[in-house]
Amino acid sequence: RINELEGFTYHEIKSQEIKLITKNNQIIWVRDTSRAIKSDDDEVLYFDGILEDITDWRKAQNEIKVLNDELEQKVILRTSELNSTLAKLEDTNQELKLLNEQVARESVKLVNLNSLLADSEKKLIETNNMKDRLLSIIAHDLKNLLQTLSLSSELLAKKAHLLEPDEIQHKANQISTTIKKINELLDNLLTWSRSIKGRLTFEPEYFKIDELVEKVENLLKNQLSQKNISFSASGANINLGFGDKS
Protein backbone atom coordinates (compact mmCIF):
# COMPACT_ATOMS: atom_id res chain seq x y z
CA ARG A 1 0.00 0.00 0.00
CA ILE A 2 2.91 2.35 0.82
CA ASN A 3 4.51 1.54 -2.51
CA GLU A 4 1.27 2.47 -4.23
CA LEU A 5 1.14 5.79 -2.35
CA GLU A 6 4.73 6.61 -3.20
CA GLY A 7 3.85 6.35 -6.87
CA PHE A 8 1.13 9.00 -6.56
CA THR A 9 1.62 12.43 -7.92
CA TYR A 10 1.57 15.38 -5.60
CA HIS A 11 -1.65 15.61 -3.61
CA GLU A 12 -3.22 12.82 -5.72
CA ILE A 13 -5.89 11.06 -3.62
CA LYS A 14 -6.59 7.36 -3.90
CA SER A 15 -9.45 5.48 -2.28
CA GLN A 16 -10.14 1.78 -1.91
CA GLU A 17 -12.26 -0.56 0.20
CA ILE A 18 -10.35 -2.98 2.42
CA LYS A 19 -11.54 -5.99 4.40
CA LEU A 20 -9.95 -6.18 7.86
CA ILE A 21 -10.12 -8.65 10.72
CA THR A 22 -10.26 -7.18 14.21
CA LYS A 23 -8.59 -8.64 17.30
CA ASN A 24 -12.00 -10.15 18.12
CA ASN A 25 -11.86 -12.01 14.80
CA GLN A 26 -14.63 -9.89 13.39
CA ILE A 27 -14.57 -8.92 9.75
CA ILE A 28 -15.02 -5.24 9.06
CA TRP A 29 -14.84 -3.17 5.94
CA VAL A 30 -13.08 0.19 5.77
CA ARG A 31 -12.61 2.79 3.10
CA ASP A 32 -8.99 3.92 2.91
CA THR A 33 -8.73 7.38 1.44
CA SER A 34 -5.00 8.38 1.32
CA ARG A 35 -2.50 10.65 -0.32
CA ALA A 36 1.24 11.04 -0.26
CA ILE A 37 2.62 14.46 0.67
CA LYS A 38 5.82 15.04 -1.25
CA SER A 39 8.52 17.69 -1.34
CA ASP A 40 9.47 19.75 -4.30
CA ASP A 41 12.05 17.12 -5.07
CA ASP A 42 9.29 14.53 -5.29
CA GLU A 43 10.30 12.87 -2.08
CA VAL A 44 7.57 11.53 0.21
CA LEU A 45 7.43 13.60 3.32
CA TYR A 46 4.52 11.81 4.94
CA PHE A 47 1.18 10.07 4.25
CA ASP A 48 -2.16 11.62 4.93
CA GLY A 49 -5.31 9.57 4.97
CA ILE A 50 -8.60 8.55 6.53
CA LEU A 51 -9.90 5.11 7.42
CA GLU A 52 -13.72 5.03 7.41
CA ASP A 53 -15.67 2.10 8.80
CA ILE A 54 -18.11 1.17 6.05
CA THR A 55 -19.17 -2.22 7.41
CA ASP A 56 -22.80 -1.16 7.88
CA TRP A 57 -22.82 0.53 4.50
CA ARG A 58 -21.44 -2.61 2.84
CA LYS A 59 -23.99 -4.69 4.70
CA ALA A 60 -26.76 -2.36 3.54
CA GLN A 61 -25.40 -2.55 -0.02
CA ASN A 62 -25.41 -6.33 0.12
CA GLU A 63 -28.96 -6.35 1.48
CA ILE A 64 -30.02 -3.95 -1.25
CA LYS A 65 -28.36 -6.21 -3.83
CA VAL A 66 -30.17 -9.24 -2.40
CA LEU A 67 -33.47 -7.32 -2.47
CA ASN A 68 -32.79 -6.18 -6.02
CA ASP A 69 -32.03 -9.76 -7.06
CA GLU A 70 -35.24 -10.98 -5.39
CA LEU A 71 -37.20 -8.16 -6.96
CA GLU A 72 -35.72 -8.96 -10.35
CA GLN A 73 -36.73 -12.60 -9.98
CA LYS A 74 -40.24 -11.57 -8.92
CA VAL A 75 -40.45 -9.23 -11.90
CA ILE A 76 -39.31 -12.01 -14.21
CA LEU A 77 -41.86 -14.40 -12.68
CA ARG A 78 -44.63 -11.82 -12.80
CA THR A 79 -43.76 -10.94 -16.39
CA SER A 80 -43.94 -14.62 -17.30
CA GLU A 81 -47.33 -14.90 -15.58
CA LEU A 82 -48.56 -11.79 -17.38
CA ASN A 83 -47.36 -13.13 -20.73
CA SER A 84 -49.13 -16.42 -20.01
CA THR A 85 -52.29 -14.54 -19.05
CA LEU A 86 -52.05 -12.41 -22.21
CA ALA A 87 -51.67 -15.57 -24.31
CA LYS A 88 -54.77 -17.04 -22.67
CA LEU A 89 -56.64 -13.78 -23.27
CA GLU A 90 -55.63 -13.83 -26.92
CA ASP A 91 -56.88 -17.43 -27.19
CA THR A 92 -60.11 -16.42 -25.45
CA ASN A 93 -60.50 -13.41 -27.76
CA GLN A 94 -59.98 -15.67 -30.76
CA GLU A 95 -62.61 -18.08 -29.44
CA LEU A 96 -64.98 -15.16 -28.83
CA LYS A 97 -64.32 -13.89 -32.35
CA LEU A 98 -65.12 -17.31 -33.82
CA LEU A 99 -68.20 -17.54 -31.60
CA ASN A 100 -69.37 -14.09 -32.70
CA GLU A 101 -68.90 -15.07 -36.34
CA GLN A 102 -70.92 -18.24 -35.72
CA VAL A 103 -73.63 -16.24 -33.95
CA ALA A 104 -73.69 -13.82 -36.90
CA ARG A 105 -74.10 -16.72 -39.35
CA GLU A 106 -76.83 -18.26 -37.21
CA SER A 107 -78.54 -14.86 -37.01
CA VAL A 108 -78.56 -14.64 -40.82
CA LYS A 109 -79.99 -18.15 -40.98
CA LEU A 110 -82.59 -17.21 -38.41
CA VAL A 111 -83.58 -14.10 -40.37
CA ASN A 112 -83.88 -16.17 -43.55
CA LEU A 113 -85.86 -18.82 -41.68
CA ASN A 114 -88.21 -16.19 -40.25
CA SER A 115 -88.66 -14.80 -43.76
CA LEU A 116 -89.47 -18.29 -45.07
CA LEU A 117 -91.87 -18.85 -42.19
CA ALA A 118 -93.57 -15.52 -42.91
CA ASP A 119 -93.90 -16.46 -46.61
CA SER A 120 -95.19 -19.92 -45.66
CA GLU A 121 -97.70 -18.39 -43.25
CA LYS A 122 -98.85 -15.96 -45.95
CA LYS A 123 -99.22 -18.78 -48.47
CA LEU A 124 -101.04 -20.90 -45.89
CA ILE A 125 -103.51 -18.08 -45.20
CA GLU A 126 -104.04 -17.59 -48.95
CA THR A 127 -104.48 -21.35 -49.42
CA ASN A 128 -106.97 -21.56 -46.55
CA ASN A 129 -108.92 -18.62 -47.94
CA MET A 130 -108.93 -20.22 -51.38
CA LYS A 131 -109.96 -23.55 -49.86
CA ASP A 132 -112.84 -21.90 -47.99
CA ARG A 133 -114.04 -20.18 -51.16
CA LEU A 134 -113.66 -23.33 -53.25
CA LEU A 135 -115.42 -25.53 -50.71
CA SER A 136 -118.21 -22.99 -50.46
CA ILE A 137 -118.65 -22.97 -54.24
CA ILE A 138 -118.45 -26.77 -54.53
CA ALA A 139 -120.81 -27.23 -51.59
CA HIS A 140 -123.32 -24.88 -53.23
CA ASP A 141 -122.99 -26.65 -56.59
CA LEU A 142 -123.25 -30.08 -54.97
CA LYS A 143 -126.32 -28.96 -53.08
CA ASN A 144 -128.01 -27.87 -56.31
CA LEU A 145 -127.02 -31.06 -58.13
CA LEU A 146 -128.14 -33.27 -55.27
CA GLN A 147 -131.39 -31.35 -55.09
CA THR A 148 -131.93 -31.93 -58.82
CA LEU A 149 -131.00 -35.60 -58.38
CA SER A 150 -133.36 -35.92 -55.42
CA LEU A 151 -136.28 -34.31 -57.25
CA SER A 152 -135.77 -36.43 -60.37
CA SER A 153 -135.41 -39.69 -58.46
CA GLU A 154 -138.35 -38.83 -56.20
CA LEU A 155 -140.50 -38.10 -59.24
CA LEU A 156 -139.60 -41.44 -60.79
CA ALA A 157 -140.21 -43.25 -57.54
CA LYS A 158 -143.67 -41.78 -57.01
CA LYS A 159 -145.01 -41.21 -60.53
CA ALA A 160 -143.12 -43.57 -62.80
CA HIS A 161 -146.36 -45.45 -63.50
CA LEU A 162 -147.99 -42.22 -64.71
CA LEU A 163 -145.16 -41.11 -67.01
CA GLU A 164 -144.64 -41.92 -70.63
CA PRO A 165 -141.58 -43.95 -71.58
CA ASP A 166 -140.02 -40.87 -73.20
CA GLU A 167 -140.49 -38.88 -69.99
CA ILE A 168 -139.00 -41.68 -67.90
CA GLN A 169 -136.02 -41.84 -70.28
CA HIS A 170 -135.58 -38.05 -70.02
CA LYS A 171 -135.56 -38.16 -66.22
CA ALA A 172 -133.13 -41.08 -66.25
CA ASN A 173 -130.81 -39.18 -68.58
CA GLN A 174 -131.11 -36.14 -66.30
CA ILE A 175 -130.18 -38.25 -63.27
CA SER A 176 -127.20 -39.75 -65.15
CA THR A 177 -126.01 -36.30 -66.24
CA THR A 178 -126.35 -34.96 -62.71
CA ILE A 179 -124.30 -37.86 -61.31
CA LYS A 180 -121.57 -37.21 -63.88
CA LYS A 181 -121.46 -33.54 -62.87
CA ILE A 182 -121.17 -34.53 -59.22
CA ASN A 183 -118.26 -36.81 -60.10
CA GLU A 184 -116.61 -34.01 -62.07
CA LEU A 185 -116.94 -31.65 -59.11
CA LEU A 186 -115.37 -34.24 -56.83
CA ASP A 187 -112.58 -34.85 -59.35
CA ASN A 188 -111.91 -31.10 -59.50
CA LEU A 189 -111.75 -30.99 -55.70
CA LEU A 190 -109.25 -33.88 -55.63
CA THR A 191 -107.18 -32.24 -58.37
CA TRP A 192 -107.05 -28.99 -56.42
CA SER A 193 -106.01 -30.93 -53.29
CA ARG A 194 -103.15 -32.61 -55.18
CA SER A 195 -102.00 -29.27 -56.59
CA ILE A 196 -101.89 -27.76 -53.09
CA LYS A 197 -99.80 -30.69 -51.82
CA GLY A 198 -97.45 -30.44 -54.80
CA ARG A 199 -98.40 -33.87 -56.11
CA LEU A 200 -99.99 -32.66 -59.33
CA THR A 201 -97.84 -33.23 -62.43
CA PHE A 202 -98.09 -30.94 -65.42
CA GLU A 203 -99.32 -32.97 -68.40
CA PRO A 204 -100.05 -30.68 -71.36
CA GLU A 205 -101.90 -31.92 -74.41
CA TYR A 206 -103.76 -30.61 -77.44
CA PHE A 207 -107.52 -30.25 -77.04
CA LYS A 208 -110.47 -28.64 -78.77
CA ILE A 209 -111.52 -25.41 -77.12
CA ASP A 210 -115.17 -25.68 -78.15
CA GLU A 211 -115.42 -29.10 -76.49
CA LEU A 212 -114.00 -27.72 -73.26
CA VAL A 213 -116.42 -24.77 -73.39
CA GLU A 214 -119.33 -27.14 -74.03
CA LYS A 215 -118.23 -29.27 -71.08
CA VAL A 216 -118.19 -26.24 -68.78
CA GLU A 217 -121.57 -25.15 -70.12
CA ASN A 218 -123.09 -28.55 -69.39
CA LEU A 219 -121.57 -28.54 -65.93
CA LEU A 220 -123.17 -25.20 -65.10
CA LYS A 221 -126.32 -25.61 -67.15
CA ASN A 222 -128.72 -26.32 -64.26
CA GLN A 223 -127.30 -23.58 -62.06
CA LEU A 224 -127.49 -21.07 -64.91
CA SER A 225 -131.05 -22.09 -65.67
CA GLN A 226 -132.13 -21.77 -62.03
CA LYS A 227 -130.62 -18.28 -61.86
CA ASN A 228 -131.97 -17.23 -65.29
CA ILE A 229 -128.47 -16.64 -66.63
CA SER A 230 -127.80 -17.12 -70.33
CA PHE A 231 -124.48 -18.51 -71.54
CA SER A 232 -122.97 -18.23 -75.00
CA ALA A 233 -119.48 -18.53 -76.51
CA SER A 234 -118.44 -17.24 -79.92
CA GLY A 235 -115.70 -15.51 -81.80
CA ALA A 236 -113.02 -18.16 -81.30
CA ASN A 237 -111.12 -18.39 -84.63
CA ILE A 238 -108.58 -20.80 -83.22
CA ASN A 239 -110.29 -23.97 -81.98
CA LEU A 240 -107.18 -25.85 -80.87
CA GLY A 241 -105.51 -25.34 -77.48
CA PHE A 242 -102.44 -26.78 -75.73
CA GLY A 243 -102.28 -27.18 -71.99
CA ASP A 244 -103.21 -29.28 -68.97
CA LYS A 245 -107.01 -29.49 -68.94
CA SER A 246 -107.04 -30.73 -65.34
Coordinates of C-alpha atoms in Angstrom, one line a residue:
R1 CA 0.0 0.0 0.0
I2 CA 2.9 2.3 0.8
N3 CA 4.5 1.5 -2.5
E4 CA 1.3 2.5 -4.2
L5 CA 1.1 5.8 -2.4
E6 CA 4.7 6.6 -3.2
G7 CA 3.8 6.4 -6.9
F8 CA 1.1 9.0 -6.6
T9 CA 1.6 12.4 -7.9
Y10 CA 1.6 15.4 -5.6
H11 CA -1.7 15.6 -3.6
E12 CA -3.2 12.8 -5.7
I13 CA -5.9 11.1 -3.6
K14 CA -6.6 7.4 -3.9
S15 CA -9.4 5.5 -2.3
Q16 CA -10.1 1.8 -1.9
E17 CA -12.3 -0.6 0.2
I18 CA -10.3 -3.0 2.4
K19 CA -11.5 -6.0 4.4
L20 CA -9.9 -6.2 7.9
I21 CA -10.1 -8.6 10.7
T22 CA -10.3 -7.2 14.2
K23 CA -8.6 -8.6 17.3
N24 CA -12.0 -10.1 18.1
N25 CA -11.9 -12.0 14.8
Q26 CA -14.6 -9.9 13.4
I27 CA -14.6 -8.9 9.7
I28 CA -15.0 -5.2 9.1
W29 CA -14.8 -3.2 5.9
V30 CA -13.1 0.2 5.8
R31 CA -12.6 2.8 3.1
D32 CA -9.0 3.9 2.9
T33 CA -8.7 7.4 1.4
S34 CA -5.0 8.4 1.3
R35 CA -2.5 10.6 -0.3
A36 CA 1.2 11.0 -0.3
I37 CA 2.6 14.5 0.7
K38 CA 5.8 15.0 -1.3
S39 CA 8.5 17.7 -1.3
D40 CA 9.5 19.8 -4.3
D41 CA 12.0 17.1 -5.1
D42 CA 9.3 14.5 -5.3
E43 CA 10.3 12.9 -2.1
V44 CA 7.6 11.5 0.2
L45 CA 7.4 13.6 3.3
Y46 CA 4.5 11.8 4.9
F47 CA 1.2 10.1 4.3
D48 CA -2.2 11.6 4.9
G49 CA -5.3 9.6 5.0
I50 CA -8.6 8.5 6.5
L51 CA -9.9 5.1 7.4
E52 CA -13.7 5.0 7.4
D53 CA -15.7 2.1 8.8
I54 CA -18.1 1.2 6.0
T55 CA -19.2 -2.2 7.4
D56 CA -22.8 -1.2 7.9
W57 CA -22.8 0.5 4.5
R58 CA -21.4 -2.6 2.8
K59 CA -24.0 -4.7 4.7
A60 CA -26.8 -2.4 3.5
Q61 CA -25.4 -2.6 0.0
N62 CA -25.4 -6.3 0.1
E63 CA -29.0 -6.4 1.5
I64 CA -30.0 -3.9 -1.3
K65 CA -28.4 -6.2 -3.8
V66 CA -30.2 -9.2 -2.4
L67 CA -33.5 -7.3 -2.5
N68 CA -32.8 -6.2 -6.0
D69 CA -32.0 -9.8 -7.1
E70 CA -35.2 -11.0 -5.4
L71 CA -37.2 -8.2 -7.0
E72 CA -35.7 -9.0 -10.4
Q73 CA -36.7 -12.6 -10.0
K74 CA -40.2 -11.6 -8.9
V75 CA -40.4 -9.2 -11.9
I76 CA -39.3 -12.0 -14.2
L77 CA -41.9 -14.4 -12.7
R78 CA -44.6 -11.8 -12.8
T79 CA -43.8 -10.9 -16.4
S80 CA -43.9 -14.6 -17.3
E81 CA -47.3 -14.9 -15.6
L82 CA -48.6 -11.8 -17.4
N83 CA -47.4 -13.1 -20.7
S84 CA -49.1 -16.4 -20.0
T85 CA -52.3 -14.5 -19.1
L86 CA -52.0 -12.4 -22.2
A87 CA -51.7 -15.6 -24.3
K88 CA -54.8 -17.0 -22.7
L89 CA -56.6 -13.8 -23.3
E90 CA -55.6 -13.8 -26.9
D91 CA -56.9 -17.4 -27.2
T92 CA -60.1 -16.4 -25.4
N93 CA -60.5 -13.4 -27.8
Q94 CA -60.0 -15.7 -30.8
E95 CA -62.6 -18.1 -29.4
L96 CA -65.0 -15.2 -28.8
K97 CA -64.3 -13.9 -32.3
L98 CA -65.1 -17.3 -33.8
L99 CA -68.2 -17.5 -31.6
N100 CA -69.4 -14.1 -32.7
E101 CA -68.9 -15.1 -36.3
Q102 CA -70.9 -18.2 -35.7
V103 CA -73.6 -16.2 -34.0
A104 CA -73.7 -13.8 -36.9
R105 CA -74.1 -16.7 -39.3
E106 CA -76.8 -18.3 -37.2
S107 CA -78.5 -14.9 -37.0
V108 CA -78.6 -14.6 -40.8
K109 CA -80.0 -18.2 -41.0
L110 CA -82.6 -17.2 -38.4
V111 CA -83.6 -14.1 -40.4
N112 CA -83.9 -16.2 -43.5
L113 CA -85.9 -18.8 -41.7
N114 CA -88.2 -16.2 -40.3
S115 CA -88.7 -14.8 -43.8
L116 CA -89.5 -18.3 -45.1
L117 CA -91.9 -18.9 -42.2
A118 CA -93.6 -15.5 -42.9
D119 CA -93.9 -16.5 -46.6
S120 CA -95.2 -19.9 -45.7
E121 CA -97.7 -18.4 -43.3
K122 CA -98.9 -16.0 -46.0
K123 CA -99.2 -18.8 -48.5
L124 CA -101.0 -20.9 -45.9
I125 CA -103.5 -18.1 -45.2
E126 CA -104.0 -17.6 -48.9
T127 CA -104.5 -21.3 -49.4
N128 CA -107.0 -21.6 -46.5
N129 CA -108.9 -18.6 -47.9
M130 CA -108.9 -20.2 -51.4
K131 CA -110.0 -23.5 -49.9
D132 CA -112.8 -21.9 -48.0
R133 CA -114.0 -20.2 -51.2
L134 CA -113.7 -23.3 -53.2
L135 CA -115.4 -25.5 -50.7
S136 CA -118.2 -23.0 -50.5
I137 CA -118.7 -23.0 -54.2
I138 CA -118.4 -26.8 -54.5
A139 CA -120.8 -27.2 -51.6
H140 CA -123.3 -24.9 -53.2
D141 CA -123.0 -26.7 -56.6
L142 CA -123.3 -30.1 -55.0
K143 CA -126.3 -29.0 -53.1
N144 CA -128.0 -27.9 -56.3
L145 CA -127.0 -31.1 -58.1
L146 CA -128.1 -33.3 -55.3
Q147 CA -131.4 -31.3 -55.1
T148 CA -131.9 -31.9 -58.8
L149 CA -131.0 -35.6 -58.4
S150 CA -133.4 -35.9 -55.4
L151 CA -136.3 -34.3 -57.3
S152 CA -135.8 -36.4 -60.4
S153 CA -135.4 -39.7 -58.5
E154 CA -138.3 -38.8 -56.2
L155 CA -140.5 -38.1 -59.2
L156 CA -139.6 -41.4 -60.8
A157 CA -140.2 -43.3 -57.5
K158 CA -143.7 -41.8 -57.0
K159 CA -145.0 -41.2 -60.5
A160 CA -143.1 -43.6 -62.8
H161 CA -146.4 -45.5 -63.5
L162 CA -148.0 -42.2 -64.7
L163 CA -145.2 -41.1 -67.0
E164 CA -144.6 -41.9 -70.6
P165 CA -141.6 -44.0 -71.6
D166 CA -140.0 -40.9 -73.2
E167 CA -140.5 -38.9 -70.0
I168 CA -139.0 -41.7 -67.9
Q169 CA -136.0 -41.8 -70.3
H170 CA -135.6 -38.1 -70.0
K171 CA -135.6 -38.2 -66.2
A172 CA -133.1 -41.1 -66.2
N173 CA -130.8 -39.2 -68.6
Q174 CA -131.1 -36.1 -66.3
I175 CA -130.2 -38.2 -63.3
S176 CA -127.2 -39.7 -65.2
T177 CA -126.0 -36.3 -66.2
T178 CA -126.3 -35.0 -62.7
I179 CA -124.3 -37.9 -61.3
K180 CA -121.6 -37.2 -63.9
K181 CA -121.5 -33.5 -62.9
I182 CA -121.2 -34.5 -59.2
N183 CA -118.3 -36.8 -60.1
E184 CA -116.6 -34.0 -62.1
L185 CA -116.9 -31.7 -59.1
L186 CA -115.4 -34.2 -56.8
D187 CA -112.6 -34.9 -59.4
N188 CA -111.9 -31.1 -59.5
L189 CA -111.8 -31.0 -55.7
L190 CA -109.3 -33.9 -55.6
T191 CA -107.2 -32.2 -58.4
W192 CA -107.1 -29.0 -56.4
S193 CA -106.0 -30.9 -53.3
R194 CA -103.2 -32.6 -55.2
S195 CA -102.0 -29.3 -56.6
I196 CA -101.9 -27.8 -53.1
K197 CA -99.8 -30.7 -51.8
G198 CA -97.4 -30.4 -54.8
R199 CA -98.4 -33.9 -56.1
L200 CA -100.0 -32.7 -59.3
T201 CA -97.8 -33.2 -62.4
F202 CA -98.1 -30.9 -65.4
E203 CA -99.3 -33.0 -68.4
P204 CA -100.0 -30.7 -71.4
E205 CA -101.9 -31.9 -74.4
Y206 CA -103.8 -30.6 -77.4
F207 CA -107.5 -30.3 -77.0
K208 CA -110.5 -28.6 -78.8
I209 CA -111.5 -25.4 -77.1
D210 CA -115.2 -25.7 -78.1
E211 CA -115.4 -29.1 -76.5
L212 CA -114.0 -27.7 -73.3
V213 CA -116.4 -24.8 -73.4
E214 CA -119.3 -27.1 -74.0
K215 CA -118.2 -29.3 -71.1
V216 CA -118.2 -26.2 -68.8
E217 CA -121.6 -25.1 -70.1
N218 CA -123.1 -28.5 -69.4
L219 CA -121.6 -28.5 -65.9
L220 CA -123.2 -25.2 -65.1
K221 CA -126.3 -25.6 -67.1
N222 CA -128.7 -26.3 -64.3
Q223 CA -127.3 -23.6 -62.1
L224 CA -127.5 -21.1 -64.9
S225 CA -131.0 -22.1 -65.7
Q226 CA -132.1 -21.8 -62.0
K227 CA -130.6 -18.3 -61.9
N228 CA -132.0 -17.2 -65.3
I229 CA -128.5 -16.6 -66.6
S230 CA -127.8 -17.1 -70.3
F231 CA -124.5 -18.5 -71.5
S232 CA -123.0 -18.2 -75.0
A233 CA -119.5 -18.5 -76.5
S234 CA -118.4 -17.2 -79.9
G235 CA -115.7 -15.5 -81.8
A236 CA -113.0 -18.2 -81.3
N237 CA -111.1 -18.4 -84.6
I238 CA -108.6 -20.8 -83.2
N239 CA -110.3 -24.0 -82.0
L240 CA -107.2 -25.9 -80.9
G241 CA -105.5 -25.3 -77.5
F242 CA -102.4 -26.8 -75.7
G243 CA -102.3 -27.2 -72.0
D244 CA -103.2 -29.3 -69.0
K245 CA -107.0 -29.5 -68.9
S246 CA -107.0 -30.7 -65.3

